[in-house]
Short mmCIF file of C-alpha atoms and ligand atoms in Angstrom, two decimals:
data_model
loop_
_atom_site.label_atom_id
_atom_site.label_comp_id
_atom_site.label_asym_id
_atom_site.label_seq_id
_atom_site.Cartn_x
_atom_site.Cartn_y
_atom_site.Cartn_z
CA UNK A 25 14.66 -17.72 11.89
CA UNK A 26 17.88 -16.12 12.64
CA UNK A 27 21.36 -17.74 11.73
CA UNK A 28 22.88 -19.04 15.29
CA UNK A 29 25.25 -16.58 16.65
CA UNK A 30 27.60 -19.47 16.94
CA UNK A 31 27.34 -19.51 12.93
CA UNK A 32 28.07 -15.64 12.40
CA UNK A 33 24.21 -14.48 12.99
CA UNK A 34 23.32 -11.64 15.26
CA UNK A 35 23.16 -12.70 19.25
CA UNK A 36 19.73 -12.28 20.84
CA UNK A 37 21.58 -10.33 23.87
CA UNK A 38 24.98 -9.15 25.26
CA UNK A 39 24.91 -9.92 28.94
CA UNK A 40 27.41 -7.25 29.77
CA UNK A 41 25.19 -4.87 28.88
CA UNK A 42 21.58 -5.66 30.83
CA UNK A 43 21.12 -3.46 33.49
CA UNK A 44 22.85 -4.04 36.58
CA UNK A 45 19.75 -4.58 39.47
CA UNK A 46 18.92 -7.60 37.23
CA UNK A 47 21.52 -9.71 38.97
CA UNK A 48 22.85 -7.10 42.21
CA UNK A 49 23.15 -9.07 45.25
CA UNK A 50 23.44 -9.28 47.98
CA UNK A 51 21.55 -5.73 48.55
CA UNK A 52 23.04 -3.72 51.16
CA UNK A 53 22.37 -0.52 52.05
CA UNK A 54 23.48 2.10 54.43
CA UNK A 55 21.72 0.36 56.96
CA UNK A 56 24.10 -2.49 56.86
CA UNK A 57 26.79 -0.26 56.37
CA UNK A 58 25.74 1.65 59.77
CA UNK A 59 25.77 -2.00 61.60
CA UNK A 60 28.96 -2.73 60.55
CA UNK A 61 30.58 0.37 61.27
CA UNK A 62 29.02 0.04 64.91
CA UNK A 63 30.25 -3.36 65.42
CA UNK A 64 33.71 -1.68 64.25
CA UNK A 65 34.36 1.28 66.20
CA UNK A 66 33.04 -0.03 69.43
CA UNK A 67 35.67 -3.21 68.42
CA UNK A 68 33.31 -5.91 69.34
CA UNK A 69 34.33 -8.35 66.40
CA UNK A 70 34.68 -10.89 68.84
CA UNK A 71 32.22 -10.20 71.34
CA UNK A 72 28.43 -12.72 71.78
CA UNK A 73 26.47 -9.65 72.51
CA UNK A 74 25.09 -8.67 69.29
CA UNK A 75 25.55 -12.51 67.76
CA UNK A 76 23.02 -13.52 70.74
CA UNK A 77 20.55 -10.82 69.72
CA UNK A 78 20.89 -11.85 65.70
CA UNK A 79 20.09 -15.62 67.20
CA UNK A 80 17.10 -14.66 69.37
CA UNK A 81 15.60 -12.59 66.15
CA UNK A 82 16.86 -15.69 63.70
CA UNK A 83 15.30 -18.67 65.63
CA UNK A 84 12.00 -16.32 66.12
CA UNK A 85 12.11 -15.69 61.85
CA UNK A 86 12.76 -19.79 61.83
CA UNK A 87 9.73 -20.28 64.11
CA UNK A 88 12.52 -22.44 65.60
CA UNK A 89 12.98 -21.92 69.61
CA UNK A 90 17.19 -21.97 69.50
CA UNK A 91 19.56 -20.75 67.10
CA UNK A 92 22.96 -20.89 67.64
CA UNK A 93 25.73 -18.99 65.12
CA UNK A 94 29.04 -19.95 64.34
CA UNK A 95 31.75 -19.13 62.06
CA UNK A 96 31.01 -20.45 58.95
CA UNK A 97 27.90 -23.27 57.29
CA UNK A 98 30.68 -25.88 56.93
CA UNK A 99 31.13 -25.79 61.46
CA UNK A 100 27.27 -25.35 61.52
CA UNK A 101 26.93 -28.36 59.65
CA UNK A 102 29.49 -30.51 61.55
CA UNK A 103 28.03 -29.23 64.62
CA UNK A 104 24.46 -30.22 64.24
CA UNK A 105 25.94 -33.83 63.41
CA UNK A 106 27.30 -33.98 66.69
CA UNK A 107 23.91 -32.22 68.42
CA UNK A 108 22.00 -35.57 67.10
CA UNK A 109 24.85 -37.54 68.64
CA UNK A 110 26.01 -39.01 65.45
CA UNK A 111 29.75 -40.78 66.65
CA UNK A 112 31.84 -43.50 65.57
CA UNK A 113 30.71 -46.15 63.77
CA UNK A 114 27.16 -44.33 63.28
CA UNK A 115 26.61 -44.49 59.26
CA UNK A 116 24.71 -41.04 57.78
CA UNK A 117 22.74 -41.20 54.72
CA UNK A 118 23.39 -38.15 52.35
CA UNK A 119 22.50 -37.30 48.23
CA UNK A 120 25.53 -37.52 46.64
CA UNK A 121 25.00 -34.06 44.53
CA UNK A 122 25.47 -31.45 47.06
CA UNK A 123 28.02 -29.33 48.30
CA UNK A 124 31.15 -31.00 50.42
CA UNK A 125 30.13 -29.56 53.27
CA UNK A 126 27.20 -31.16 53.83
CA UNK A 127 28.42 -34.23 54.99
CA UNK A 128 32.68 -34.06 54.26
CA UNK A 129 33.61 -33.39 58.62
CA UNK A 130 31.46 -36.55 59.29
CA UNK A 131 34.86 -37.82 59.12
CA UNK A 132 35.80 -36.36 62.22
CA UNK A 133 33.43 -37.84 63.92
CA UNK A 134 34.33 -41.60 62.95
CA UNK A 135 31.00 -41.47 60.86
CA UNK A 136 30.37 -43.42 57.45
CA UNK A 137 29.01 -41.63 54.98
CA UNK A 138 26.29 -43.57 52.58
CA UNK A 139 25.43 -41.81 49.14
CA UNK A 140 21.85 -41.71 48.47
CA UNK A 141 21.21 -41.11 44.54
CA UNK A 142 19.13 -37.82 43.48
CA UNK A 143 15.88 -37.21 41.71
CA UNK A 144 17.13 -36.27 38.24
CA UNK A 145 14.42 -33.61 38.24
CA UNK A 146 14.41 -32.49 41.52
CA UNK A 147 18.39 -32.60 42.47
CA UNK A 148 17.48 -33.63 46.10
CA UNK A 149 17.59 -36.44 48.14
CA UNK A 150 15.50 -39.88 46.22
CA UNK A 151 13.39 -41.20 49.16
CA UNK A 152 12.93 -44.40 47.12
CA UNK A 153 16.85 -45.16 47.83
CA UNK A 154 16.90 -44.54 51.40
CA UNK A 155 16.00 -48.04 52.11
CA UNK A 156 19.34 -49.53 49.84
CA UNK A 157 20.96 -47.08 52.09
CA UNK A 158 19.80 -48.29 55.14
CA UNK A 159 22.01 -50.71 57.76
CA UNK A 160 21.54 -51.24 61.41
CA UNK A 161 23.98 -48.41 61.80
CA UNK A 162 22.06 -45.63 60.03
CA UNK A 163 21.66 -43.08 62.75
CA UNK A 164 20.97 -39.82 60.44
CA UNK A 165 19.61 -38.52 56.99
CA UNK A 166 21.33 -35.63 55.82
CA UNK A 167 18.53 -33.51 53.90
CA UNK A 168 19.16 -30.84 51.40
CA UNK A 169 16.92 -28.42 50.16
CA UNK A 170 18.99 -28.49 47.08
CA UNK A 171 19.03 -25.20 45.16
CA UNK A 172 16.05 -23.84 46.91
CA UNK A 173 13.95 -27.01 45.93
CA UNK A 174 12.62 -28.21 48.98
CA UNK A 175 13.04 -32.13 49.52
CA UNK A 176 9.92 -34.54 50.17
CA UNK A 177 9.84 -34.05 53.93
CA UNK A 178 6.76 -35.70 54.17
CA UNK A 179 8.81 -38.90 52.85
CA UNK A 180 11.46 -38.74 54.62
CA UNK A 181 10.54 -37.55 58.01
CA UNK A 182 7.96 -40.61 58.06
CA UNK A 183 11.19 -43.09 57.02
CA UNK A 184 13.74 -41.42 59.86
CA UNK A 185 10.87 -42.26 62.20
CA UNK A 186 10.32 -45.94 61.14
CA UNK A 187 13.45 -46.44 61.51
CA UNK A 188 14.53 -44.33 64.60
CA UNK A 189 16.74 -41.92 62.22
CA UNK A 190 17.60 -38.33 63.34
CA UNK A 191 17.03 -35.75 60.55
CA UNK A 192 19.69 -32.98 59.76
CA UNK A 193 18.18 -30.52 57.36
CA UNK A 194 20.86 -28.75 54.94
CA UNK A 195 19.16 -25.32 54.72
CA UNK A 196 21.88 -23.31 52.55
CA UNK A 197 20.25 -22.86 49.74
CA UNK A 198 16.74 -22.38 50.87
CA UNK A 199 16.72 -20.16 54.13
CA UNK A 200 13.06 -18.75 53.85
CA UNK A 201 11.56 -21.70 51.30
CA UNK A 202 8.50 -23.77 52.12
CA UNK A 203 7.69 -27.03 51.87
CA UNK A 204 3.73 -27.59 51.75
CA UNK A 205 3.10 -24.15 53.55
CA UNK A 206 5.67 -25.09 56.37
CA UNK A 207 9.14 -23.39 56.42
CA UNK A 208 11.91 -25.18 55.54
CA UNK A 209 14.32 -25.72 58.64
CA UNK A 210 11.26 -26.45 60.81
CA UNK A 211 11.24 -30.44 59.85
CA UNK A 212 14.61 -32.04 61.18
CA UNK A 213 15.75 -32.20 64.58
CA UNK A 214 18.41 -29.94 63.92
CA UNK A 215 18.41 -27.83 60.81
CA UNK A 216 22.23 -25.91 59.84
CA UNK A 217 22.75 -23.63 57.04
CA UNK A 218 25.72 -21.45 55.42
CA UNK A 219 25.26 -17.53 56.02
CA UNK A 220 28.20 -16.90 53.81
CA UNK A 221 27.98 -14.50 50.77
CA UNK A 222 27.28 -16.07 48.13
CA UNK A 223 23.88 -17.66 49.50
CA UNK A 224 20.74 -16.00 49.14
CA UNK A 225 20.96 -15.17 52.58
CA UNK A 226 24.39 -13.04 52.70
CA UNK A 227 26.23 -11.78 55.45
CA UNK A 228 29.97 -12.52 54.53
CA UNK A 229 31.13 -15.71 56.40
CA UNK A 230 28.59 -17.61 58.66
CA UNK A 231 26.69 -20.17 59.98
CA UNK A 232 23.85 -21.03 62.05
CA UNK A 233 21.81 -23.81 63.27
CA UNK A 234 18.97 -23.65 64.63
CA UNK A 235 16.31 -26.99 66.83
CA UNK A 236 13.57 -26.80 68.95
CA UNK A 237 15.60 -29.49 71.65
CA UNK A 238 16.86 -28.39 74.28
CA UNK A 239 19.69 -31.26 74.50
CA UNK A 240 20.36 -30.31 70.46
CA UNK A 241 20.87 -26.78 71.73
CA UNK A 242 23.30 -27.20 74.25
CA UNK A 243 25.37 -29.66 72.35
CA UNK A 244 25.48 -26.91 69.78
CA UNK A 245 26.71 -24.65 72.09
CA UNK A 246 29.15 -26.91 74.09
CA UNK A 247 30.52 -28.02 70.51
CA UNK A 248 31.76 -24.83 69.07
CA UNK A 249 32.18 -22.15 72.29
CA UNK A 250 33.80 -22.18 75.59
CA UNK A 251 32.73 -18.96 76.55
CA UNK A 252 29.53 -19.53 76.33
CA UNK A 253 29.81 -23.28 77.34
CA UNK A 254 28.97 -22.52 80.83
CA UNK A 255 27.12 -23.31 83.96
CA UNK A 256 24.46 -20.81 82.54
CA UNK A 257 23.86 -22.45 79.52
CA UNK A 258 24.68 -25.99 79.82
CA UNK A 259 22.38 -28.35 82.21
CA UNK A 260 23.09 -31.95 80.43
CA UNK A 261 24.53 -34.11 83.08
CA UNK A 262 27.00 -35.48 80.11
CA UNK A 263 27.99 -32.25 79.17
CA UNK A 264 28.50 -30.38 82.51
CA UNK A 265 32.41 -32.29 83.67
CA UNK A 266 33.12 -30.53 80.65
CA UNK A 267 32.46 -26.94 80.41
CA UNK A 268 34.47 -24.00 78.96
CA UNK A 269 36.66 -26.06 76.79
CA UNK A 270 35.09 -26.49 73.29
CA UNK A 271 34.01 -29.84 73.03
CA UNK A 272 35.17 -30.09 68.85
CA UNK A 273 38.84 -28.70 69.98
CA UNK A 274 37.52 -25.65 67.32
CA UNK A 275 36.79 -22.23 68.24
CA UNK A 276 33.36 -21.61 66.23
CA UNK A 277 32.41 -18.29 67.10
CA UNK A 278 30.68 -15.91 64.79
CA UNK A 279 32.19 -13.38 63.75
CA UNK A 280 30.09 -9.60 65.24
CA UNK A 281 30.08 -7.85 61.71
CA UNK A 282 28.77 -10.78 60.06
CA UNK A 283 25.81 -11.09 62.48
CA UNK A 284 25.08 -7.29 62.73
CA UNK A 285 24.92 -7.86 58.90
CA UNK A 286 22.80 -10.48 59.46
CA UNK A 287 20.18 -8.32 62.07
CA UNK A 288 19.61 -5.69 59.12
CA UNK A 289 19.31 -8.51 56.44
CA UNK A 290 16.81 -10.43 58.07
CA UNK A 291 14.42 -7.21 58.25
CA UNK A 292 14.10 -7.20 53.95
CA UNK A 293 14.73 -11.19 53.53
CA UNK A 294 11.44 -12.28 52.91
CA UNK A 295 10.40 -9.64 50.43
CA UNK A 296 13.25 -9.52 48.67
CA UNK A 297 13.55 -13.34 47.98
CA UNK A 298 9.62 -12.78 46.90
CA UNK A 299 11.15 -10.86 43.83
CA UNK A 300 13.49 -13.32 43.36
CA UNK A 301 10.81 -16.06 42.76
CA UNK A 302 8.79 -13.66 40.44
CA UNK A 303 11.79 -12.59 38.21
CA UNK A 304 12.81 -16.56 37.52
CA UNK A 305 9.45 -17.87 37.65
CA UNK A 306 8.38 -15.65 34.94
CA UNK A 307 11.27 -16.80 33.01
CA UNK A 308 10.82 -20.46 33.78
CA UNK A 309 7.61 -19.78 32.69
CA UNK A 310 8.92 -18.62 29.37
CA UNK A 311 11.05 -21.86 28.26
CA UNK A 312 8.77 -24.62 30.28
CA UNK A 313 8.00 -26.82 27.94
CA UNK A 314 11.45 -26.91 25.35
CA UNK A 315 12.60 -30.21 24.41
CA UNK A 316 15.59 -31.27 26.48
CA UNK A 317 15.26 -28.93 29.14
CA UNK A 318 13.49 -29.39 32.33
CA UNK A 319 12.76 -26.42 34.86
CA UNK A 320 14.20 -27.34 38.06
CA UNK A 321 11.63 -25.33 40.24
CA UNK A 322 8.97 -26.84 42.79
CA UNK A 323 5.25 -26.92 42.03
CA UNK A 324 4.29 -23.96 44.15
CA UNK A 325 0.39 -25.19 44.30
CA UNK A 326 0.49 -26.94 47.56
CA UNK A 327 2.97 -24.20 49.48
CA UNK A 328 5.94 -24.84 48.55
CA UNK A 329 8.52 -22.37 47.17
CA UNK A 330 12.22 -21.90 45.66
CA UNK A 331 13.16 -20.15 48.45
CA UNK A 332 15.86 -17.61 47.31
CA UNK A 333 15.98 -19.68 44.42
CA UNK A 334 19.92 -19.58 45.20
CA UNK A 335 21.35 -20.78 41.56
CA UNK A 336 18.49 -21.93 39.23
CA UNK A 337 18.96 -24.34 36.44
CA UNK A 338 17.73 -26.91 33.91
CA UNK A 339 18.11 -30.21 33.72
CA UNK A 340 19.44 -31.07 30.22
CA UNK A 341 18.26 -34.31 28.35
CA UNK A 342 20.45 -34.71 25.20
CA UNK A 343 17.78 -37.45 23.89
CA UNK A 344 15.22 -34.90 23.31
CA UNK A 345 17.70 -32.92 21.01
CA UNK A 346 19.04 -35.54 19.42
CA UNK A 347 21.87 -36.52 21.23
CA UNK A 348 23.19 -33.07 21.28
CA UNK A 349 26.04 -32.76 23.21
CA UNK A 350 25.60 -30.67 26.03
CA UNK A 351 29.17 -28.52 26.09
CA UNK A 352 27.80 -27.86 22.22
CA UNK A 353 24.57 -26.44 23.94
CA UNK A 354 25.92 -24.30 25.78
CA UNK A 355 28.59 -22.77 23.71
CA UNK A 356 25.57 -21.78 21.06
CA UNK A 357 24.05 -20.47 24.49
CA UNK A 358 26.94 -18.42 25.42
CA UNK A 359 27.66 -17.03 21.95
CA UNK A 360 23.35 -15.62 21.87
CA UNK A 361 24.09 -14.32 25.02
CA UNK A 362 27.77 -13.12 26.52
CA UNK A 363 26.36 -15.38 29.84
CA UNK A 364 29.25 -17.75 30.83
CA UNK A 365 26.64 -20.72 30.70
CA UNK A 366 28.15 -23.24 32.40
CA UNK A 367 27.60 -27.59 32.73
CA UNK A 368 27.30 -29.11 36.03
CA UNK A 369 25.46 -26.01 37.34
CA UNK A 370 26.12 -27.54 40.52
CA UNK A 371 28.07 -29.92 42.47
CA UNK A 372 30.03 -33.06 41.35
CA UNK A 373 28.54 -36.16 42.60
CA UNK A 374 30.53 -36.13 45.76
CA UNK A 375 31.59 -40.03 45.71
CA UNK A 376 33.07 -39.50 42.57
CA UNK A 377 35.98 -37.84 44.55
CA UNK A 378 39.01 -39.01 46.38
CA UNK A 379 38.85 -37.92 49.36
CA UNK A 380 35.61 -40.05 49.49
CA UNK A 381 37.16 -42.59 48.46
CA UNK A 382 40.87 -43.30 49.62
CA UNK A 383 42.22 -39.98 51.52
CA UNK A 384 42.95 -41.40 55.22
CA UNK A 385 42.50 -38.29 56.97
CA UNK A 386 43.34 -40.00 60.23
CA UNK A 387 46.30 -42.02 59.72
CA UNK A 388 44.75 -45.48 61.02
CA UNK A 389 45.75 -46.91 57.81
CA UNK A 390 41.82 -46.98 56.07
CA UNK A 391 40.33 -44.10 54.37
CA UNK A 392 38.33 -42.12 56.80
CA UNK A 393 35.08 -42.89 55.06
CA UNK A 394 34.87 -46.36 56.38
CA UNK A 395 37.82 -46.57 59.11
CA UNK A 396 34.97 -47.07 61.91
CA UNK A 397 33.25 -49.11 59.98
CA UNK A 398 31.88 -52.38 59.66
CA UNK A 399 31.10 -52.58 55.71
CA UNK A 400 33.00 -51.26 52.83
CA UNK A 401 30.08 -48.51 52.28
CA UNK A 402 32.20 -47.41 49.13
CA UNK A 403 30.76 -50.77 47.81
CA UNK A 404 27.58 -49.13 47.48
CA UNK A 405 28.37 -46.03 45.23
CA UNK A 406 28.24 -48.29 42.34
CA UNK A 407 24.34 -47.76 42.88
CA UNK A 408 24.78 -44.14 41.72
CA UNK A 409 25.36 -44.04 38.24
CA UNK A 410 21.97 -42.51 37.41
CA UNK A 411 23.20 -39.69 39.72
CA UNK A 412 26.16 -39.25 37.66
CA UNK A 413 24.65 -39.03 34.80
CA UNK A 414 22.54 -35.62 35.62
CA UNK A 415 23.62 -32.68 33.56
CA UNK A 416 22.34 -29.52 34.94
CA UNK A 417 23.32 -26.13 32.90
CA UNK A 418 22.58 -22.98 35.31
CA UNK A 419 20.23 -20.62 34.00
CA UNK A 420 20.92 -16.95 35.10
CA UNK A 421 20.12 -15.85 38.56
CA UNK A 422 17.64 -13.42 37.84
CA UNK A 423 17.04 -10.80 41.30
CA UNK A 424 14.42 -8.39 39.54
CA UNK A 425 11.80 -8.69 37.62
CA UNK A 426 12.43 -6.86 34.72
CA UNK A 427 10.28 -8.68 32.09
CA UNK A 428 11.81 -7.50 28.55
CA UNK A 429 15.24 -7.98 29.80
CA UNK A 430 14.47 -11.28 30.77
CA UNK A 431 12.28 -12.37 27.88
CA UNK A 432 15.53 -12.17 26.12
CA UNK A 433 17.22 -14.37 27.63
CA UNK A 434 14.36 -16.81 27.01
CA UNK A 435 14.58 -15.53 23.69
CA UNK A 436 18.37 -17.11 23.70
CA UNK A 437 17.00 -20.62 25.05
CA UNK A 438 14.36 -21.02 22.43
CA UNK A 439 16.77 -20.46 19.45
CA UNK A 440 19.53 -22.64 20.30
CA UNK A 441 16.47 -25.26 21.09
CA UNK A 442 14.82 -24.61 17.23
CA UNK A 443 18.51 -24.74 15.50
CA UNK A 444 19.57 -27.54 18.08
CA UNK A 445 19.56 -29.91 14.45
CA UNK A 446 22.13 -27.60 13.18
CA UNK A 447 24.46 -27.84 16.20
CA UNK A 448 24.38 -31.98 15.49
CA UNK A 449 27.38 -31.75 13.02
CA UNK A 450 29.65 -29.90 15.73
CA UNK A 451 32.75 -31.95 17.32
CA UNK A 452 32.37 -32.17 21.27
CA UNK A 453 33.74 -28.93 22.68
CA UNK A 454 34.63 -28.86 26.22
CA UNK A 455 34.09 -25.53 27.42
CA UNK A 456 34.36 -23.85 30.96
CA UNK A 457 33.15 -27.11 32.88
CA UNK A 458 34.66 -25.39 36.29
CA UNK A 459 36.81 -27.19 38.67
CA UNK A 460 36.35 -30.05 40.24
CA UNK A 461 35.34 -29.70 44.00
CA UNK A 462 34.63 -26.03 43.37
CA UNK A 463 30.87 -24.84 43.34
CA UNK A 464 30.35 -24.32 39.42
CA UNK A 465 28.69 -21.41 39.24
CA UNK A 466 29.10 -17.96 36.92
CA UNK A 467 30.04 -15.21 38.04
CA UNK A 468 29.16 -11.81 36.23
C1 LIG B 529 27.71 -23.31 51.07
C2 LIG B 529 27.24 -24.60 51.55
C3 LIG B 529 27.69 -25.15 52.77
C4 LIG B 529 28.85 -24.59 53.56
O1 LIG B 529 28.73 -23.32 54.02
P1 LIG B 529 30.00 -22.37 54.23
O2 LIG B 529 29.38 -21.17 54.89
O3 LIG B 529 30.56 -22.06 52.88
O4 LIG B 529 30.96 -23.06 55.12
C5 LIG B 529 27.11 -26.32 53.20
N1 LIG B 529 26.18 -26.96 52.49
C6 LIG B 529 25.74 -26.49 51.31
C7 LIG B 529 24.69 -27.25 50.57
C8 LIG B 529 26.28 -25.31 50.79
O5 LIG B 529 25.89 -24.87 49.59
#
């Protein structure tokens, strides 16, 4: 076979130049262009008009009955904790590998958050630690669909009802997935999800969340508006002293453009996101099977789907390549290929950081993870080594099927894999590990 690149050989592909529709997205066309410019000229940015018809068409897509939009997934996400009526001293159960925003403005709220440990194959929520987790004040499980995989509703749903748990569902990176034939977003009691534009589901900056309770819905609403926190909308006797103020001190509007964006979107979502899954699961289908990688992609037998698919990746296992360091891995990658492969294709375990740990957001002299509370729940996080110990390496986000570009890159996977022995003598090599906090994913 071929020398490795990384030795002087010839690569198997130069990145830079496959053909661009391989990895465009969002799409946009002039129909979204015509939306926006409408929104513009008739200077409704700021207006509920047009947000209100995107929510109406949303929560019907969601098979939801309410939908409510706001600024951004981070204030969707902090608003559906408050919709449950998670509050001080309340303790919410979330997987430690996600994004910050799934569970960082609990804070805010006076809420503990309790790190659940992963699935090293499926990066979501472990339903087998949700009873360590557990303490007389659990009041919510934060789910993620993480990466488009959905999580095991089935499990978890039947544990937040032993134990009288509200369900938030994280949908942001699987808006449009299944789980078991159902859609995911249909299974918590509030499900909130990121709009912005780097999701599958792209329409610059916002949010949305969307519950079938009619109590959820209005706390929504009463949260992040005040005009639309009004007699019309709001009939809860709790809420009603205090109308047209909103209730999180935040203005969480939408902004127009993004939801007009959103209208047009919504028409193509579901058949573009079908050519998403094609294009990586023919690729997947092309490396399943190496030693030391494992597809991170849902058995799609029972109904389930990737969704979007929104960042796929392996899961690396050095021991099946002899120990081969992983930042060695993916520099051979990189040099087949021109792809900026990159490690943690992903998120940080989140109690690894600070501001989980010490940052005292609130000035009461504790950090704000346990100021409310009656435990040090930072004890637990020594529970989540195996979480830390995950290395996922992104695999590229493939939006078109285009088989004998693709095959390539597969092409690039099973080399490095046959020379991996060869790649044993190099020194450790840190490469473009990313930021820490930031989302680590490549850009082209
Ligand atoms: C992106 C993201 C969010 C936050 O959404 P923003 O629109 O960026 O505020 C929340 N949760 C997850 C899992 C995300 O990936």
């Amino acid at each position: 076979m071929e020398k490795l690149a990384l030795f002087g050989g010839n690569p198997v592909l130069n990145h830079a130049a496959m053909p661009e529709e391989l990895f465009r997205w969002p799409i946009f066309t002039e129909e979204d262009e015509a939306a926006v410019l409408e929104v513009f000229r008739a200077n409704k940015m700021s207006g509920n008009d047009i947000t209100k018809e995107f929510e109406k068409e949303f929560a019907a897509w969601q098979q939801r009955k309410y939908a409510v939009a706001c600024c951004n997934g981070t204030m969707s996400i902090y608003a559906a904790m408050f919709a449950v009526g998670l509050k001080a001293e309340d303790e919410l159960i979330c997987p430690t590998k996600t994004y910050w925003a799934s569970c960082l403005s609990a804070q805010n709220l006076g809420v503990s958050v309790v790190f659940a440990n992963v699935d090293p194959d499926t990066l979501c929520l472990d339903p087998d630690d949700l009873e360590r987790c557990l303490s007389p004040r659990t009041k919510a499980i934060m789910a993620i669909h993480y990466k488009g995989y959905p999580c095991d509703m089935d499990r978890i749903m039947a544990f937040a009802k032993a134990h009288g748990l509200k369900v938030i569902e994280d949908v942001s990176h699987a808006q449009g997935g299944h789980y078991k034939g159902k859609m995911t977003g249909t299974f918590g009691d509030v499900a909130a999800m990121s709009l912005m534009s780097g999701k599958s589901f792209a329409c610059g900056e916002l949010g949305i969340a969307v519950t079938d309770d009619r109590r959820c819905y209005e706390r929504l609403l009463a949260f992040l508006h005040y005009e639309r926190n009004t007699e019309d909308e709001i009939h809860e006797p709790d809420l009603l002293p205090y109308l047209h103020l909103p209730l999180s001190g935040f203005k969480g509007r939408a902004n127009q453009i993004c939801t007009a964006v959103g209208r047009v979107q919504l028409k193509y979502y579901d058949e573009r996101i079908k050519e998403i899954r094609r294009a990586n699961n023919f690729f997947f289908n092309l490396i399943e099977g190496l030693p030391g990688l494992r597809c991170h992609r849902v058995d799609e037998a029972d109904g389930s789907d990737m969704a979007g698919w929104y960042i796929p990746c392996v899961v690396y296992h050095a021991e099946e390549l002899g120990g081969l360091d992983p930042e060695v891995f993916i520099k051979a990658l990189t040099a087949e290929t021109g792809f900026p492969f990159h490690l943690l294709g992903g998120n940080f375990p989140l109690h690894t950081h600070p501001v989980f740990q010490t940052y005292d957001a609130l000035g009461l002299g504790k950090p704000s993870r346990i100021a409310f509370a009656d435990r040090d729940v930072r004890e637990a996080d020594k529970e989540l080594k195996r979480s830390e110990n995950i290395v996922v390496i992104e695999t590229p986000y493939f939006r078109r099927l285009l088989p004998a570009e693709i095959t390539r890159y597969a092409d690039a996977f099973k080399k490095v894999v046959a020379h991996a022995n060869e790649l044993l003598t190099l020194e450790h090599a840190p490469t473009n590990t990313g930021e820490a906090g930031q989302w680590h994913a490549a850009v082209r």
